[in-house]
């Protein structure tokens, strides 16, 4: 695994570049990402290209032996460009324009801006496409950051109508599919269809789902336009995009198919603070991040792009954007680096080389402080580089467990939660975390991915089962656990004929007679476990494998398939995974709090995310806080 | 009492209708409400009327022996209509249009839409007005649902100005009444007056109150336009409208005067979850609803329309619209039905016949599941039908206690809460609930209703006493309890000369020297009771009947009149009701938690809303959870 | 100290004026503020001036021996004026106009409205400028109330661009200073610069800071236009403006320089309820206000305008505008009056004479009730008048402690909190309160004020140290305590070369290597103290004076200078103040909860803000709740 950093030569006096490049190399870095926000320096006025400085920067970095990932600057169009077409900005759900002054101020659906984005991409590709230092391209930056996938602009409305027409052919077909007879929502033409925002009460969920699908497709096609240009003009360079954490607004599997490798931006402390974790976790892990955050995304994005992936931005210290921004415990930056290594990353690139003392991100740490001294993480990067060098390349092996992840499922749950605390990501993360706590490696795979070869398969929820999904499941002979709401919707967001779980009834013969959601703090008790948030009332001739004290069945098993008709707590999940492990012949290891393990073909890595030393019984090692241990596997 | 259901023939293949109708009848239903959202099927293009399908639906239902309540479809104008006058939609308080895509996308003040609403009403009345199966008409649907009473559109501004001119005659009179000299808010013409939204800080409360009165009047006149048409073209049919729960945005007494019977939509579980109930109540009653929710509305709406009323929509299972949506305990649907029966409903109609598997309400249970199988409630409906049949018609008798309810009072408290937790509905509901807990039946009456014949009268609060109110109170010789803030405002939202309680001083000679509101968690202690949220400093020569430990008087009694100058807790309310009962010679029964009783002329009904069996001491019966017991009264 | 009240003759029948004036004088009042909301009565139509009523009001009040503070009515332009230029209203951060219907409905940057404001000011000055009863002028009313400093209108954008051009000269200089290269935010002309609202994510903090500086300057220049007119046309009258509490949206020191004396509006109960105080304080002090609220503002505003100041509006009973509005304990109005007296106020004016029974403030108490009877406070005013008369004028002496306050610091912390609970006002107030709890009088001074002569100097935080600040500090030989983040930013919102604390390193040689913010509920423990919310990682060769248990240094001392690299809790602050007091030879008195003292040249005042009697050990007196004790100082 290579190490790298994100660098902005345009932020620094040119006479610092050479020294910076040398210091990067000395620190063990061999990659550097540049350029993704530099449009106003490349083209300060329309058509006046200023390449010279970038030529020099690229040469300087290349001459130091660094390979460059060059970003297209389309996330930050300059003011002069925006002023030529003010309607290129996105419109938020409340109808407000989202203007210039920060970044990502464009609507994916604006054809004029698309042309400009292609133009600058062509120009950059032509200028640097065959430069020997350019190892890869990054398209744009963090698609969707700051809630920018959905736009409710006229441009979006126009392309949405065309998208609908292409999908449905006639307004009649649209009306029939969405079932617009409900509340007299029928259309006579596609021109009558608006985006689903600013309605009096919620719009048709089928309308919303198609709007989300459309918006996701807009991201995909926007990205593909750049990929097509770059792959043609600058062949033999990897093309990537840097995805984000806990982010489901577009279908990353779709974008992943168009790029050579998926990368993501890893900010474990910020994510812990910003997402659903409870107060105890936020306190206990405030300087480490919850132990599964990084691994979850490594496994998710590894499944997005043929297994090739990397970390484009790794938090090296406090960030600036969470509500509270503590510093990582000493050791955590090395630990995070090794977690990526253990999961098969091609590289880990720290964000950023030197903390910028100005503008929006001035409180975001870098590998260097703003005064050029080394920051907290520098020594840890050197240490990680040494360990990686010593261990040599690691081969990623198929994990015993597959966990099915679906962006569409996230949209469905978001559009129609039915219970206020039914959060897709939290459900999936909980299942993932339970597996990790039992010592398992996990592959997170798309709903249309092949599932054969796994020893256990988990589907936390999949309201809309894609075509062929049931058939693929039915071909498995390993234990399969299917979660609540799976199969509960058709492609067009209706309840299937014969009710949920739809076609999955072929695997586990049962019917969801009705469902109920439970308020926070209310749970239904079973024997040693609880079901919370969501509870299905199941009719089946099967004897339940797990039931509530009231007698109501929660988990039903038919051969190697289990269906769990509720939101299981950790004890129930753990019991289920243990049973499945037993059935498939896998050993489980209940890891102590904060400890996690990950295996490559040749090594086992143990990571201690807690702030106390932890004894790893399997090896007898006591691992210091924020530290890791590596064991060679004897195969 | 008849039973019925809400049905949408347009949602289902025509070949299912006949079977549906037969099954309804078999289940014990004799009424069916249809049509209220079907405009796009009746008139898919402007002026192109498609009656045939509805003719057939009505005939099919009628042929099965069902009587039909036909809804005017004005809550859901089709897109083609909205597009002919895009300014017909309401504008929210922030100035945003509330567009097409769900329902209720119209402004009550848009003259163009009013004309269209009349046109479709005339058309429906002419088509079906003398059809023998049509038993009644429902105007529109749930006026005000989704916060749609108030609109801040140009149309509303225009009609508001005319309303003001009609009320005040001259701008000078308006200025004098609102006292616009304050903050230089004076107008030179009615044309200068805007709606009270989007001001820098709060607008004049007199401005807000008149805007609320105006908006209420707009609902009344919108409704009356349909009533006038229907009563003329389709004589001898009842006209109703389905009101909602815990909803005070327009004056239901005013609408009630124009219709033949008031109906309401009863969703006890959703209401419990969405309104002010505390966490314990929300947990303890999550599958039953708080024991007074249904009864409170029965008693409220019975007082709205000459005593004739019904339940147009009864929750038969989980709903889709609360934050959390649990399923009713087995038995609750029958219990709710019997509670309506015991309160004198003419009918109870379940919403809906078959759960729609599509669109916005797909997670809303029906009597049938989406697959056509019977859902949870079906057997309970049959049971209720049998019991109702067995008992025969019940005669509603005047309750011993009258509780005065005023929509204007709700507006006044909402416009000027003065204390953040002074909620009108919560106050009134608390008094109602205390009465029910002591075993009393209650009539909820308007502030201009006759009060004679009651044995106790309660006025939780009535800031603006209508003309004649004091006089009517003064004619009573039964115990009367008057709550805080009563009489504290003039008709034009000023403090009366001589301060609160204004004219009520004739009944209880005292003056409210000043008032204070108390933050949540702070209470003032008396002997065995507390006052919270609101505390008046009262000057009076009377010796207080109840006082705080500090010596400050809280309740003052003069002959049969009591004034309570604070928000009483349950112990104080209970003590007061017991004293009043003693004085008037009524016996009180302290009912156990969750138990409630209701009497008709011939029977006493006991309802157990708790999830545990409860012993009803009076009869010696132990009543199962979510169950009821009926005793014949020996008179 | 004089006493006065706020009076609105236009609200009352003219035949009441004379009696009102007489009663004011009888109550001990000698000042009356009038006129500030009367524009619609002065000029009911454009150019039609109706002075007669105001002439008579002024004469009537003057004839009763009262001196008048006359307000310019520019906070409430009439509707006819707004309708002549509808774009004069402010635009909020979301882009919505903030229209007519309450008050302060103008944008400070609208040139048309500025001309109108000058016109009415000239007219009033010409009419009354030499009237013998007019003692002073108040410009406008409560600049910034209801969040009205920032406007995002076209008018504001235009003047902002001119302000930038005047400050930076060229777009290039602007780009360099704001470092707009970041995210390609560079401009080619000032015309391209917009206000910083409605951006996709946060705008450049340098952009925001300049927008706040600009907006503050707009208030200053708006006020100065009136000051220039009044001082020219009506010489020898004091000019004041009434500032608010806990309000930092514009630089009051700048406005203070242009007026003769600073006044402020003191609502201790409302402020306690509305601001950050915790639940215990809000309960314990709900009828007294937190013991430092009034004193803090007295000391702050005394430092705003050459030491001349007063209280323009003093709460005399419950107010109408907080979420909860309790009544002051008996005695508090006198206590507040004496606290102002002890702090050197020239006058205290109660808001308002008679409670208005109408419009927005009808629930706001006055000295009289709406019915004309005396309200709670009247007797306390008389008592205060007697005590003041008895004691005679008090001379304010320099306090031992100076506390540096900076509006710019508040903006910086607001723009870039970095930790969600880093609130500037709360930090400063905490330091002030710790000093008062130890018995110290405090002068709150601007960052550019002279600091010599103080025995202790406190700088809770000052991210941007003004030119010369370090030099002034370095000239001191008294103990100086400097808080976190001080010196952490340049004038243009960048991190200084060499990192924080920038130039302050000359005083305490250390470097802030990095900072972290801590979530609520998390603290780092020291020996008997905790650091919370904010923790700096400090590199220094100094041995820390206070360190965490982890060994990390928190407070570093170099000679008479201390730097505290975290948000100190009360114990740490107390320990630091005690050490500093020891070093400078001052005695400390740990006062019991709720007790505070204040000294003039001749007297010591002790105030008991608690609701229990408190023993003041120094004097042996037991002071009743909501009461005070005065001791003559023997010098
Ligand atoms: Zn990023
Ligand atoms: Zn409904
Ligand atoms: Zn004020």
GROMACS .gro file of C-alpha atoms and ligand atoms in nm, chain C residues 103 142 265 267 313, ligand 3:
model
    6
 1373UNK     CA    1  -4.095   4.730   1.414
 1412UNK     CA    2  -3.249   4.918   2.029
 1535UNK     CA    3  -3.234   4.810   2.852
 1537UNK     CA    4  -3.452   4.283   3.169
 1583UNK     CA    5  -3.547   5.058   3.028
 1908LIG    ZN1    6  -3.719   4.744   2.459
   0.00000   0.00000   0.00000
